[in-house]
Structure formats: structure tokens, C-alpha cells
XYZ file of C-alpha atoms in Angstrom:
616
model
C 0.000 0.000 0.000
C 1.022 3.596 -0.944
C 0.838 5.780 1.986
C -1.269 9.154 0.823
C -0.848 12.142 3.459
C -3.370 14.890 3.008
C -2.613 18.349 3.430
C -3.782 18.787 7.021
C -1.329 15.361 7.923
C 1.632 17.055 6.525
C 0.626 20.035 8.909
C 0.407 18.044 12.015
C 1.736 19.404 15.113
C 2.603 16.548 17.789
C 2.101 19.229 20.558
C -1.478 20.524 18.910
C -3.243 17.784 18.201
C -6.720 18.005 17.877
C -7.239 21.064 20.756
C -10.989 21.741 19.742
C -13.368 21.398 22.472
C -14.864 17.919 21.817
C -18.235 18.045 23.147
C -20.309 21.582 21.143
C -23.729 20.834 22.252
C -22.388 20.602 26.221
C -19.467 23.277 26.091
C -17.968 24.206 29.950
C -15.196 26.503 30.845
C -13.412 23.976 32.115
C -11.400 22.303 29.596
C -7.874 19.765 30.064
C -7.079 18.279 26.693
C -4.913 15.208 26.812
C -4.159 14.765 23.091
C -0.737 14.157 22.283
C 2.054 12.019 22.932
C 1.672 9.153 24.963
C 3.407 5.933 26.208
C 2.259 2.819 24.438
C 2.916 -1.033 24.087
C 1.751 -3.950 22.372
C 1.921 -7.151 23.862
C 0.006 -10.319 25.191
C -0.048 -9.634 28.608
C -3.133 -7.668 30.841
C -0.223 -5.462 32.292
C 2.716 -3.489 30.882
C 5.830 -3.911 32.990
C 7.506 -0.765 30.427
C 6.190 1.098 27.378
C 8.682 0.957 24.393
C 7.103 3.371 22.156
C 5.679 6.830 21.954
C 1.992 6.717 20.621
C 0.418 10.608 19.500
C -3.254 10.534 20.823
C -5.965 10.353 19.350
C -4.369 8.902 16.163
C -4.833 4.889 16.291
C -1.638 2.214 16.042
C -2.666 1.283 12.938
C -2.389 4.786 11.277
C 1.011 6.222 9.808
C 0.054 9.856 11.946
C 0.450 7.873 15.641
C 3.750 7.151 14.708
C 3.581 3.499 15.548
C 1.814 1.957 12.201
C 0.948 -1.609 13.542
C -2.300 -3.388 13.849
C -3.467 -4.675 17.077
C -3.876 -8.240 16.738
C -6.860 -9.910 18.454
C -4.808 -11.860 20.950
C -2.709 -8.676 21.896
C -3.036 -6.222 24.240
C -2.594 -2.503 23.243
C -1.311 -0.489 26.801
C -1.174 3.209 27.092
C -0.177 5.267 29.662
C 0.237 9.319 30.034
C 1.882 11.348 32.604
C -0.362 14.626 33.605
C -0.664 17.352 36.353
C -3.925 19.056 36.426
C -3.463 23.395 35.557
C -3.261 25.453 38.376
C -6.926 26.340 39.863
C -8.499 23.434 37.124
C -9.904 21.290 40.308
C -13.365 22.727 41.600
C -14.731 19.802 43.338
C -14.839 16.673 41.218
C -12.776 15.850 37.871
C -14.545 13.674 35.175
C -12.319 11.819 32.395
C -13.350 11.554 29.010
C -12.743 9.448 26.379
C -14.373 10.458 22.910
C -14.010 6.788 21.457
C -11.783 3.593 22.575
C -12.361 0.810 19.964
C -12.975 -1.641 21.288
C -12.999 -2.448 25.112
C -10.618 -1.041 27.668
C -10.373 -0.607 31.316
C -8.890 2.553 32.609
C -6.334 2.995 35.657
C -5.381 6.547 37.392
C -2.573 6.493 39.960
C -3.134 2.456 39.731
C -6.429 2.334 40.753
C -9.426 1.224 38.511
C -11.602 3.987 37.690
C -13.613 2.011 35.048
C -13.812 -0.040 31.928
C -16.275 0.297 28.681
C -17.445 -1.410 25.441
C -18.437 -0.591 22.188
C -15.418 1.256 19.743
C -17.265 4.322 18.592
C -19.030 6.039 21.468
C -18.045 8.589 24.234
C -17.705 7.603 27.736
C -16.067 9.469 31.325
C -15.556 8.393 34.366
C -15.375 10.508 37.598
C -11.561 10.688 38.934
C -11.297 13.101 41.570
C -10.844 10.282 44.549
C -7.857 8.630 42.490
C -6.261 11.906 41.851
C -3.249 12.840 43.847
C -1.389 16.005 44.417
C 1.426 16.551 41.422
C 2.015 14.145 38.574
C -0.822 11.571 38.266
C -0.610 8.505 35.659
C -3.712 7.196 33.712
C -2.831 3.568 32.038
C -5.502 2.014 29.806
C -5.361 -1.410 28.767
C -7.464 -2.293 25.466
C -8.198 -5.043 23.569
C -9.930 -5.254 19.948
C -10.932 -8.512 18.209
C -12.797 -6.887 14.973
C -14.371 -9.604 13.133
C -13.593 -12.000 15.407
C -16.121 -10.193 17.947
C -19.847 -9.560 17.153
C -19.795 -6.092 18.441
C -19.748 -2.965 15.984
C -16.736 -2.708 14.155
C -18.017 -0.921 10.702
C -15.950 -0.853 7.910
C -13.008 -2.664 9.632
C -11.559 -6.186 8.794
C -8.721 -7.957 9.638
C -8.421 -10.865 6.354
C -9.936 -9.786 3.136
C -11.130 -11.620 0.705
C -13.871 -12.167 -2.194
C -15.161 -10.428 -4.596
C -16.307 -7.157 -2.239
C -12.965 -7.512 -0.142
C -12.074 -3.605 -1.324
C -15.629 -2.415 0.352
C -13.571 -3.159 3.814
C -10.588 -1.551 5.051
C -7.477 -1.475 7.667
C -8.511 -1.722 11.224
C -7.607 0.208 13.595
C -7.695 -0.084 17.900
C -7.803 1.908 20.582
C -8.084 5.594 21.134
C -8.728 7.584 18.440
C -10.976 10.412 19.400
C -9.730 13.319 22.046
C -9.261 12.542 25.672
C -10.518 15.240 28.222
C -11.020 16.015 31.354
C -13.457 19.246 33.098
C -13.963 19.995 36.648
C -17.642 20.489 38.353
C -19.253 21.373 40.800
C -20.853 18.897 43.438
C -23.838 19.698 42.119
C -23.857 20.293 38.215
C -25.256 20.070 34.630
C -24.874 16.437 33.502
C -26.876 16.469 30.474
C -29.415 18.486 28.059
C -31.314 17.532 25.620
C -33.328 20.102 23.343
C -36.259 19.183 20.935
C -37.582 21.386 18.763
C -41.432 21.659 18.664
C -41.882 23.180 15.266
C -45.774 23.367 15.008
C -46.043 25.298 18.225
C -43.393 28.042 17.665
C -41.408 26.481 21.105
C -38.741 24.551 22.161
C -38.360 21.786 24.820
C -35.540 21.629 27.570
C -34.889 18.447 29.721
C -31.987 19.189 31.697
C -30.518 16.059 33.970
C -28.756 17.569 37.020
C -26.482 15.438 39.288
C -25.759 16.343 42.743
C -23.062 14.045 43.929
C -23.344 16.364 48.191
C -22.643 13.367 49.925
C -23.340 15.097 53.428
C -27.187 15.649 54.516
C -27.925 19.172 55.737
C -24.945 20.848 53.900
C -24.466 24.052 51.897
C -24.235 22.916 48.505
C -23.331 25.447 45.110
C -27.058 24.771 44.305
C -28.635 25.672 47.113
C -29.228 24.851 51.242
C -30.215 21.825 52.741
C -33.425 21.498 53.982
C -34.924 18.384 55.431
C -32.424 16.476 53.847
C -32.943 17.554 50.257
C -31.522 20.373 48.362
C -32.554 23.483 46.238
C -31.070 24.796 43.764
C -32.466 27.210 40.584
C -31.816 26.232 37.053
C -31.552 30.059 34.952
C -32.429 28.908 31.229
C -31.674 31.621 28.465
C -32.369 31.590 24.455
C -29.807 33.790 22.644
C -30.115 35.341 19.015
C -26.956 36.258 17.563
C -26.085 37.582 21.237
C -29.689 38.844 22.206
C -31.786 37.239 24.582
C -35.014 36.470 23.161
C -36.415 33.990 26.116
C -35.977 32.652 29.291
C -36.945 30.717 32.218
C -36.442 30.399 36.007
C -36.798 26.784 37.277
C -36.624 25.864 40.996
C -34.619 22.322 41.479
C -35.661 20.174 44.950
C -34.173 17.048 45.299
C -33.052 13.781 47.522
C -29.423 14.070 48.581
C -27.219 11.830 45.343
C -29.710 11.699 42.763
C -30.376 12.538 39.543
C -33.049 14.855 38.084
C -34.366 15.547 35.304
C -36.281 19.089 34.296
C -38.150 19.952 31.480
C -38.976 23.433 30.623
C -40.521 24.753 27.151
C -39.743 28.418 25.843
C -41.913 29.964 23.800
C -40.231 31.557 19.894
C -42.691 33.654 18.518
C -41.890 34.329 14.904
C -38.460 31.711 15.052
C -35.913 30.993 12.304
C -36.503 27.830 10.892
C -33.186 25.907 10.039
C -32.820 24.694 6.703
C -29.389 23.445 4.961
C -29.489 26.883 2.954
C -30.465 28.977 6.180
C -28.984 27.011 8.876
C -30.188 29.398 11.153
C -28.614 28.143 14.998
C -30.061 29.668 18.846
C -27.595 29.749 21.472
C -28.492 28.731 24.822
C -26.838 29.316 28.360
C -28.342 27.242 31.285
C -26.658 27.634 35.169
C -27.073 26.131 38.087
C -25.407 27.252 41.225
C -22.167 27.669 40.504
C -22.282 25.450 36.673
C -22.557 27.216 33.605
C -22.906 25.678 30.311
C -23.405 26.181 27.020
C -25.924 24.921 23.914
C -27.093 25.905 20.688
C -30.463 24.438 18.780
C -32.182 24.787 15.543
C -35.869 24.865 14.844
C -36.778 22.535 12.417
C -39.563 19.755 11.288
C -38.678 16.148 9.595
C -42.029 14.587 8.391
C -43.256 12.362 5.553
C -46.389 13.555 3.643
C -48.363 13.912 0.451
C -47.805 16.452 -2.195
C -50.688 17.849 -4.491
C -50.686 14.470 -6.291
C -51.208 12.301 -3.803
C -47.433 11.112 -3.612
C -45.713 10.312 -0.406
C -42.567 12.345 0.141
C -40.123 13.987 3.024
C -41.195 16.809 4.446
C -38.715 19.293 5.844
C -40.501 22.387 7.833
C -43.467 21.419 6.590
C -42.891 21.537 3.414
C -41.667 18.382 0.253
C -37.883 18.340 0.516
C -35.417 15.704 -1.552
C -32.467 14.661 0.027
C -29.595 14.766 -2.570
C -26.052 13.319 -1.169
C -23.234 11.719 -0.646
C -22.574 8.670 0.779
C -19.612 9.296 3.556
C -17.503 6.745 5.320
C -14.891 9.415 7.066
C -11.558 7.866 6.563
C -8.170 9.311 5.786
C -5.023 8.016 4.277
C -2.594 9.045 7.089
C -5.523 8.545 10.261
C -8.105 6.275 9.317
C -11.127 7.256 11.237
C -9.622 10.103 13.033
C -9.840 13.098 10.686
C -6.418 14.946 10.948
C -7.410 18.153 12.008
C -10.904 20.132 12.700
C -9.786 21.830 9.180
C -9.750 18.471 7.743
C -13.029 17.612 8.914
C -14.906 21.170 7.628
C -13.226 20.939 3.954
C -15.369 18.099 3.048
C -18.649 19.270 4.034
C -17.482 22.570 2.161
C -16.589 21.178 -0.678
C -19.878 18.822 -0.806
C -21.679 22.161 -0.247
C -20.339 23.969 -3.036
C -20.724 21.339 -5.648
C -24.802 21.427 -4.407
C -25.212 18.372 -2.801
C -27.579 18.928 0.970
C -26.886 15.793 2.580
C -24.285 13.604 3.630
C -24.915 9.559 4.776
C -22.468 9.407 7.177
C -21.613 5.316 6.611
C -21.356 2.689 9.742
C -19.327 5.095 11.427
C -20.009 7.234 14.160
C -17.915 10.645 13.994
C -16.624 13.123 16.370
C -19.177 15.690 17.612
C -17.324 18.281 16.118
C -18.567 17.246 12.534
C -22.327 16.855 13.123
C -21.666 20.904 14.937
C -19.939 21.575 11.728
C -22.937 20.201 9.649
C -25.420 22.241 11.897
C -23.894 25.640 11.225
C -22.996 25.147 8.004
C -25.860 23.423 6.648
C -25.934 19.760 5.643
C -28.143 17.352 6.126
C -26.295 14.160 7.904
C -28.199 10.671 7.333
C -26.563 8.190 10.451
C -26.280 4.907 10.521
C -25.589 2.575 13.204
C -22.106 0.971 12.886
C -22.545 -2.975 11.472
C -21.431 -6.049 13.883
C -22.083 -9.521 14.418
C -19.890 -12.615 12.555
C -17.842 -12.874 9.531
C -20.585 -11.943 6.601
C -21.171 -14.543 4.349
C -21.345 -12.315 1.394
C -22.731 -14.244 -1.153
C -26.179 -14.009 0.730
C -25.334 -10.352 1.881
C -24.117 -8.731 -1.136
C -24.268 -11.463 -4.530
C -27.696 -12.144 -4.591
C -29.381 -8.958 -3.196
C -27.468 -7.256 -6.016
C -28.857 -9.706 -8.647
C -32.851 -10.029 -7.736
C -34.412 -6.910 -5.544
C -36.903 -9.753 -4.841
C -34.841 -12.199 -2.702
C -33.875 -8.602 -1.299
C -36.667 -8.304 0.099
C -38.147 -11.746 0.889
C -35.676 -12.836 3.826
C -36.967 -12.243 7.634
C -34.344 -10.781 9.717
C -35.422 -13.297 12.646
C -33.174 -15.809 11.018
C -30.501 -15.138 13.629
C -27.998 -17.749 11.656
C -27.671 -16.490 8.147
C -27.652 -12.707 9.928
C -24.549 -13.609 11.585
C -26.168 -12.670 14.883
C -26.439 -15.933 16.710
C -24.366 -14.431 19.888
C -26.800 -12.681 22.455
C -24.254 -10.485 24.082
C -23.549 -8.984 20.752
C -27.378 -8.723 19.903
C -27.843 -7.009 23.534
C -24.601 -4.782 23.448
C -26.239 -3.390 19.774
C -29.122 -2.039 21.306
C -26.896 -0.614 24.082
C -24.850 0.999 21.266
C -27.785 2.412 19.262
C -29.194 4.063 21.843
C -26.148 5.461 23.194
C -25.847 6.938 19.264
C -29.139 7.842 19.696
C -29.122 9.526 22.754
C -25.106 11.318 22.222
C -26.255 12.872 19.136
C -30.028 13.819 19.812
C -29.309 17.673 19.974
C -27.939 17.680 16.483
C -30.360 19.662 14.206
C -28.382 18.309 11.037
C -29.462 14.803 11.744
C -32.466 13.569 9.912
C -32.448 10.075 9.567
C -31.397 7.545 11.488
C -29.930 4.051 9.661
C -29.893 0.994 12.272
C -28.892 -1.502 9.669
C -27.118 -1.476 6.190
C -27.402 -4.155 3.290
C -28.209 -7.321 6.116
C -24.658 -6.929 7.794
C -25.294 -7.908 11.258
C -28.923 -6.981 10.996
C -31.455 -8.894 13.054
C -35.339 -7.878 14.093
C -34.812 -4.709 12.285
C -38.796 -3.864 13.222
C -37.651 -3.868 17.418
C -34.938 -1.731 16.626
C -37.000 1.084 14.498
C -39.256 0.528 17.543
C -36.725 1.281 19.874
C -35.112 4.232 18.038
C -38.621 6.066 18.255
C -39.192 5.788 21.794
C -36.283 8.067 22.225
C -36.435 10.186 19.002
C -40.161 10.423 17.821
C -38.750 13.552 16.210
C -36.715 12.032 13.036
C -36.621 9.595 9.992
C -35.917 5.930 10.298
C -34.517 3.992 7.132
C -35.142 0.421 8.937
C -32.932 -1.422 6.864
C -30.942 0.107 4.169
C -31.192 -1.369 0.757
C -32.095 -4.696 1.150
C -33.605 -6.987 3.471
C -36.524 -5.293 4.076
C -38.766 -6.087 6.828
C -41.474 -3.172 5.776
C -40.694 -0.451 8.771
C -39.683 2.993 8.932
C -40.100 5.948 6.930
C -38.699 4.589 3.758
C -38.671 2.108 0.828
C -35.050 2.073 0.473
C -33.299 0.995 -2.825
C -29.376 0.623 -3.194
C -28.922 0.073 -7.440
C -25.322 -0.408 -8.877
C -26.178 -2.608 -11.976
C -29.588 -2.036 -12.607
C -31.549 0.550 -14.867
C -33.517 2.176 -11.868
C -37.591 2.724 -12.163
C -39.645 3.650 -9.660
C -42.868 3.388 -8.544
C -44.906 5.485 -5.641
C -45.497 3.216 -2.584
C -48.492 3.451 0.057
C -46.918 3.617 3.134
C -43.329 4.688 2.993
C -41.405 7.323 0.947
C -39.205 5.920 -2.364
C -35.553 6.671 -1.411
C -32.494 6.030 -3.444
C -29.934 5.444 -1.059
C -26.897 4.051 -2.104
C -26.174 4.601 -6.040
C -23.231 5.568 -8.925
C -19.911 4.169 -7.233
C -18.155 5.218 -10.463
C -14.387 4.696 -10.361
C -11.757 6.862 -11.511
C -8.524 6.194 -10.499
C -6.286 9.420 -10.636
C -2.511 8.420 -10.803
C 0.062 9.593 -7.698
C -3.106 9.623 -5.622
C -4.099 5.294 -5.261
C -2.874 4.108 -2.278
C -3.493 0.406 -3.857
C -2.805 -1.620 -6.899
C -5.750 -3.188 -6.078
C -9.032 -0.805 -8.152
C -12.668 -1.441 -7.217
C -15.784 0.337 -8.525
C -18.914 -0.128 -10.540
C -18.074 0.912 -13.418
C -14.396 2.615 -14.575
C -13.368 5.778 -16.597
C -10.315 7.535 -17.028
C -10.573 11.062 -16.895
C -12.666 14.017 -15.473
C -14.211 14.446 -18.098
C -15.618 10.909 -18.654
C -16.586 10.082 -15.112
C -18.686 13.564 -15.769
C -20.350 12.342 -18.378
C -21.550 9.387 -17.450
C -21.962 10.500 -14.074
C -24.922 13.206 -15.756
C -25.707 10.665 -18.483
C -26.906 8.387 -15.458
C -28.684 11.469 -13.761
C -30.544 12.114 -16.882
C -31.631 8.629 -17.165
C -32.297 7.838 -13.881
C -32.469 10.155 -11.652
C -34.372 13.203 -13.093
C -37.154 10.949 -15.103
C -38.034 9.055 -11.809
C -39.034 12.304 -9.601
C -42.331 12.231 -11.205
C -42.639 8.701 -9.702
C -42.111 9.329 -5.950
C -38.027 9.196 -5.625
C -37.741 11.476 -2.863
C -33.377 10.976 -2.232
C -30.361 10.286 -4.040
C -27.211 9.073 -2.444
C -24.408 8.694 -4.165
C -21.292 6.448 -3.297
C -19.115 8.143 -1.823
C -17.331 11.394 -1.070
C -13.291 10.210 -1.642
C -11.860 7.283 -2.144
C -10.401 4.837 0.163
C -7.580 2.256 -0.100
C -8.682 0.027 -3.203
C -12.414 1.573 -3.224
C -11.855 4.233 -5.990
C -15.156 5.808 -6.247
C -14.777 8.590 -4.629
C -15.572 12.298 -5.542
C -12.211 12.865 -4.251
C -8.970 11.231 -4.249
C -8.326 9.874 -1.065
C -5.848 12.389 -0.143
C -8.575 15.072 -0.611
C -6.114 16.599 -3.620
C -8.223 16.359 -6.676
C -12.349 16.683 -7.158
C -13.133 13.692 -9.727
C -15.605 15.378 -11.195
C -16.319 18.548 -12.829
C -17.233 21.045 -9.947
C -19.551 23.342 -12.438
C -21.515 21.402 -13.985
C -22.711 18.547 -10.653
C -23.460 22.292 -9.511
C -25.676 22.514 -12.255
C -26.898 19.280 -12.479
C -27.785 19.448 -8.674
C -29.813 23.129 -9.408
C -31.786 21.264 -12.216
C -32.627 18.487 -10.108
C -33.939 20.997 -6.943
C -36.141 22.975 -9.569
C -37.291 20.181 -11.208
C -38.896 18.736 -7.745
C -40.203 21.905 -6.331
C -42.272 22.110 -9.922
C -43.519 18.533 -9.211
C -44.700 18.957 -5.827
């Protein structure tokens, strides 16, 4: 393999790595960032006696930017450990650690003691420090192990042995941590959590705040209030900012038992609001204290729906109104990082770029990002599509990929209770995927950019895809499901979803769900001095930009345009760059050279907007 460095890896500076707060819907003063270099070793032991190499954080061992470049075999132990002394004055009265992602489970030591352990490779988790902490240097040690496809949990795109046909669809693994580590000091009694729904139709929005007060002493003064009968009181202050101005607010007194949680919900009315659309992405900040906590939020109004238009036709409704979701198809890797984008730069230039060549929505593929891009997406305006990352057993891809491909009907004519030919025989797995989807659910909920959830893609891993469409809505009622994504289709959620690489498409309107197109195209062009492999996959192949624009537009005038008429109500196309032998990128996979011709997918995408708007 040829190792590609964008431009943001050549720019990396091993004592700025990643410095952006981490966390933009929950933002506090208090801010320790841990990125950088570390200690690490790889061995087959649960301890490290010594650490033999330096390891820059959050950049996995499998990636060329930690400096290591090895993979993390499933019998091996990856160990890291990281010297720190907390800033002068950062300690109020507790410290909480956090870990953006640690693929795949670890358990976490400060000062030798065992503060906690977690699984699941692609969501956040902290732990609360302060009684391990010690005056001076302190030492946190993780020990992590990652089987990939030799576990059922989520893994996504990752695989260890490739082969087949579809091999180049996976990619290098990668273990460990490889989002930023944090740490913030609170309060005893503090914020823990907020999450902010928009209620469209009635010109308000809705707060529930979760606050923790961890007073361990009954009768004592505590930051959020006195004592009283062994309780304590406390005010929550709630204020709605507009570009700086307060526009509403709310006083909310908080009573309760001495170590538990509690949860507040408060709704603000917004008179004559500004919805958020991908063209206005209009955002509201929002500042919420209690005692001595302050933290910060932001929201956008806006309405996902499905409806008719004026013929009868079911579509998706954004603000009330039709709306077709036109995008790209985004699996977030890098040549130098993997799934750790190399800098916050890095992370904006794609959605940018997407942007200006007219496209409103990006699929962000089995992979969950950092927060920073879905806060990216929400004030610059793009539509994000999420999908739950894939687990369960090695794929048998004949039934997965060869025969869906060939006949849409077997497609959809296989229950998802057939736990064997899923891959999903193990139960821990099945349980630790619903503990991972709603954990996705529930980390990204503030998100305005988010409009559809994916909990399964093309049958990997997938298993009573009904329960967990179910599931989803009992803690977002507020969003689009796409129940199983292409194939496999067990008649749920909001869409009739249709991936088509080798197939003339047609369309018809459907009763009950909206007609979405969302996997399509995976054209290949491979652009010499930026392939990373010998190895070239894609659907079809050309050889220059202007080719791959051609036929790109000759299969938008053929496909895409006639079948609007028809119900299709989204377009996704695969993918934004390409990565290792996958060459069907809109970009290279060093992010160097657009594929195809900037102007005229502009165009294209113009036609395509005006052409629905005079159809519905």
C-alpha cells in the first residue's frame, strides 16, 4: 500500500493535536485536553511492565500519523499510559475523564487504581476521577483489547483478512483511542446532560436538563442551594440567545433527595423563530446555570415529516414543506488517520466542498464521527443521514451482497429473525447493539443536522430490524428511520429504500413509505500519484474528469431526473473520496483532486432541486 498524506497530515503538530473542544452541544469553561504524545505497548499480557514506544493521541496504532503503524492483533493487548498534572486552579470539586471513542474495550487505571472499563469502539464515555487523583504528577494507564471480526460487536468498515469479490468495500482496522481525551472539573452539584427538541408546530422549544448532585453530606451548603430536610434546592436560569440577544428565558426551581439525579423539562416559547434549513442554517444559542455550573448549547428549529404532495405522492417533508435529500454517501476515513480526521480543518473541507458542488446531505456510513462534525454540519448546513455501525460474525457475502445485487426480490423476501444467516447468533452482541444504538441515539439527539437515522445497512449484522426502528422512536419520535438500508426489508420505517449499482432504476410510488435512493453511482476513476493500492474497485471505470462527468450526468438524466415524477424522494451517491482500493470517490483519497467537474454537478444538482419543487 502507498501511503497518501493529506494536506492537514503534513501540517500536524505533535504538541497541537486536535485542541478543539470535543463536546459543542455541552461546552464548559473547564477544559484539560490530553491529546498528544503518549506511552504505548503492544503485547500479550493484561499489564505493561515498560512502554517501548511513543503513541500521539488520538491517532490509532494502525495509522502512519500515531507514529507506531501496527495493527493490534486480536490476541494482543494494546497499553497506554500518560503522565499529567492538572493546571493550576483546574480542580473545583470533582474531575470527570473523558474518552471520545476507545475501539474496542478497555479498562482505565489513574494512579493504579481502577476507575472504570467500557465497550463498544465508537461512542463517548467518562468516568469521575477526583478520589484517584493525587497532588502533582498523576498517571492514567488504559489497557485495550480489539478482536474486529472475530467479535460480534460494531466494528463498521473494519476487517482484519480480506477476501472475495467485495474484499475492497472493507478496510485497515484500527484499535484503541482515536478520538480526544478530556477532562473538566464540576461542581458537586452540576449540569450532567441536556437535551433540546424542537417543537416546530407550536413556535417552542423543549428543555430536559438532567442535574447530578453528587453532596454526599445531609444538611450541607451545597453550590445549588441549602439543605433542607435532607434535600436540596437549587435554581436552574435557562436563556435563548439570538446572535447575542436574549429572546427567552426561564427560572426553574430544582428540589431534590441528597445523590440523585433529576431531570427538568422546561418549554420556551419563539414567537416568529428561524426555521433551520441546509441553505439557512439558522442556529439559537443557549446558556443554562445552576449554582455555581454554567454551560453552554445551541439548537435549531426545524420539522422532519413524511407527507403527500398535491398528487397524492408520499414524500419527506422538511418544515413542513416536500424536501429531496440529494447526497453523498460518507464513510470518514483518511489516508494518514483512518477514522480520526487529521485536524478540525480536515473535517470542515469536506462538508465545504460537498456544499459547493450542491449536494444537501451527507450519509455518514457505519461510522459514528466526532461531535465536532455533526456541529460543523449544523452551522454550516448539511443534512447528515446516520447509521448505526454494522457487527455480528464474519458476513457470508454471497447471501449479503451477490444475490441482493442480482434479484431486488430475494432482497426483500428474507426475515431478519433468522438469527444464523444474519450472523447474529451471539446474544451479548445482539444485547450490546441495542446498548450501542441508543447510546448513538441519545449522544447525538441535539444535532439539528441529523435527519435520519440508519440501524442496519445491506443485512450486515442486521437482526429484528422492526424492534430496533421501535426502539429508536421511543427516544427520538422527532426524526426519519430507514429500517434497513437497501435490502432486506422487513417493511418499517419511513422509507422504501433501494441501493442500485447494476440495474436501470424505475420507480414506482409506494403506500406507506417514501421511495428513497440510497446508495447509487460508485463510479471509479482512479487518478494516478493519488491510489494508495494496486488493487481498483468500482462499478463501473473511466479515465478522466471528463468521462466520469459524463456518465456520471448521463446516469442522472436517465435515472435520476425521469423518476421524480414517480415518488423518488433521495439520491445518495457512493461516496465522497476514495479509500484504499475503493476508488469511487468524488475525491482522491488524499482530498487533492475533485473527480468530477465542480460546475456542472453544480448545475446538475440546481436542475434536479427545480425540477422537484415544480412537481410537488
Amino acid at each position: 500500500m502507498v501511503q497518501l498524506i493529506s494536506r492537514w497530515g503534513k501540517e500536524i503538530d505533535p504538541g497541537n493535536i486536535l485542541q478543539e473542544y470535543p463536546r459543542p452541544n455541552l461546552v464548559r469553561d473547564s477544559y484539560f485536553n490530553l491529546n498528544g504524545k503518549w506511552e504505548c505497548r503492544i503485547n500479550e499480557s493484561e499489564t505493561a511492565d515498560f512502554y517501548d514506544e511513543t503513541i500521539i493521541v488520538p491517532f490509532s496504532p494502525e495509522s502512519m500519523l500515531s507514529g507506531v503503524g501496527k495493527i493490534v492483533m486480536p490476541h494482543q493487548r494494546l497499553h497506554y499510559r500518560k503522565k499529567f498534572t492538572l493546571p493550576e486552579g483546574f480542580k473545583k470539586s470533582r474531575v470527570l475523564l473523558h474518552f471520545g471513542a476507545v475501539d474496542q474495550e478497555c479498562s482505565v487505571f489513574v494512579n493504579g487504581i481502577r476507575v472504570g472499563g467500557h465497550k463498544g469502539g465508537y461512542l463517548p464515555f467518562h468516568f469521575d476521577i477526583t478520589d484517584s487523583l493525587r497532588q502533582g504528577e498523576n498517571v492514567l494507564t488504559l489497557s485495550v483489547t480489539d478482536r474486529t471480526e472475530q467479535s460480534p460487536h460494531a466494528r463498521g468498515k473494519q476487517k482484519l483478512q480480506k477476501k472475495g469479490k467485495y474484499a475492497s468495500l472493507f478496510y485497515t482496522p484500527q484499535s484503541g483511542i482515536w478520538k480526544t481525551v478530556w477532562m473538566e472539573s464540576v461542581e458537586k452539584a452540576y449540569i450532567e446532560d441536556v437535551r433540546i427538541t424542537p417543537l416546530y408546530d407550536d413556535s417552542s422549544v423543549r428543555f430536559e436538563i438532567t442535574v447530578l448532585n453528587a453532596c454526599k453530606t445531609s444538611g450541607a451548603e451545597t453550590s445549588g442551594g441549602k439543605a433542607s430536610g435532607g434535600e436540596t434546592s437549587g435554581t436552574v436560569l435557562l436563556a435563548v440567545l439570538d446572535r447575542g440577544v436574549e429572546i427567552g428565558q426561564a427560572e426553574i426551581t430544582v428540589r431534590q433527595e441528597k445523590e440523585i439525579k433529576q431531570v427538568i423539562s422546561q418549554e420556551i416559547k419563539l414567537d416568529g423563530f428561524k426555521p433551520w434549513t441546509p441553505d439557512t442554517p439558522h442556529l439559537y444559542d443557549v446558556i443554562i446555570r445552576y449554582g455555581e455550573d454554567e454551560v453552554r448549547s445551541y439548537f435549531g428549529m426545524r420539522k422532519l415529516s413524511t407527507g403527500r404532495d398535491g398528487k397524492g405522492i408520499l414524500r419527506f417533508f422538511l418544515n413542513n414543506k416536500p424536501y429531496f435529500f440529494n447526497g453523498i454517501l460518507d464513510q470518514g476515513y483518511w489516508p494518514e488517520s483512518l477514522m480520526t480526521a487529521p485536524s478540525d480543518e480536515a473535517l470542515v473541507y469536506d462538508i465545504i466542498k460537498l456544499k459547493e458542488m450542491g449536494y444537501n446531505t451527507i450519509r455518514k456510513h457505519v461510522k459514528i464521527e466526532a461531535e465536532r462534525f455533526y456541529y460543523h454540519c449544523d452551522r454550516l448546513g448539511m443534512m447528515v443521514w446516520q447509521d448505526m455501525p454494522n457487527g455480528g460474525g464474519e458476513y457470508n457475502m454471497v447471501f449479503v451482497t451477490h444475490l441482493p445485487n442480482a434479484s431486488d426480490r430475494f432482497a426483500r423476501g428474507v426475515s431478519d429473525r433468522h438469527y444464523g444467516i444474519f450472523k447474529r447468533k451471539d446474544g451479548e452482541g445482539r444485547r450490546q447493539y441495542y446498548t450501542d444504538l441508543k447510546n448513538m441515539v441519545s449522544t447525538l439527539y441535539n444535532y439539528p443536522s441529523i435527519a435520519v437515522w440508519v440501524p442496519f445497512n445491506e443485512g450486515w449484522g442486521q437482526f429484528d430490524a422492526a424492534k430496533a426502528t421501535k426502539e429508536v422512536r421511543e427516544i427520538d419520535s422527532g426524526r426519519l428511520i430507514n429500517e434497513a438500508c437497501g435490502w432486506f426489508d422487513q417493511g418499517g420505517g419511513d422509507m422504501y429504500s433501494i441501493h442500485n449499482y447494476r440495474h436501470k432504476l424505475k420507480v414506482k410510488p409506494q403506500q406507506d413509505r417514501v421511495v428513497a435512493l440510497t446508495e447509487y453511482g460508485g463510479y471509479a476513476y482512479p487518478v494516478e500519484e493519488h491510489l494508495s493500492c494496486k488493487k481498483e474497485f468500482g462499478y463501473q471505470h473511466y479515465h478522466s474528469t471528463e468521462e466520469l462527468t459524463q456518465n456520471y450526468k448521463r446516469l442522472w438524466e436517465e435515472e435520476i431526473y425521469p423518476n421524480l415524477q414517480y415518488g423518488l424522494c433521495s439520491a445518495i451517491y457512493t461516496q465522497t473520496s476514495d479509500i484504499e482500493e475503493e476508488i469511487n470517490g468524488v475525491l482522491t483519497y488524499d482530498r487533492e483532486i475533485v473527480k468530477l467537474d465542480e460546475d456542472q454537478v453544480k448545475e446538475m444538482n440546481d436542475k434536479l432541486y427545480g425540477m422537484f419543487d415544480s412537481l410537488v
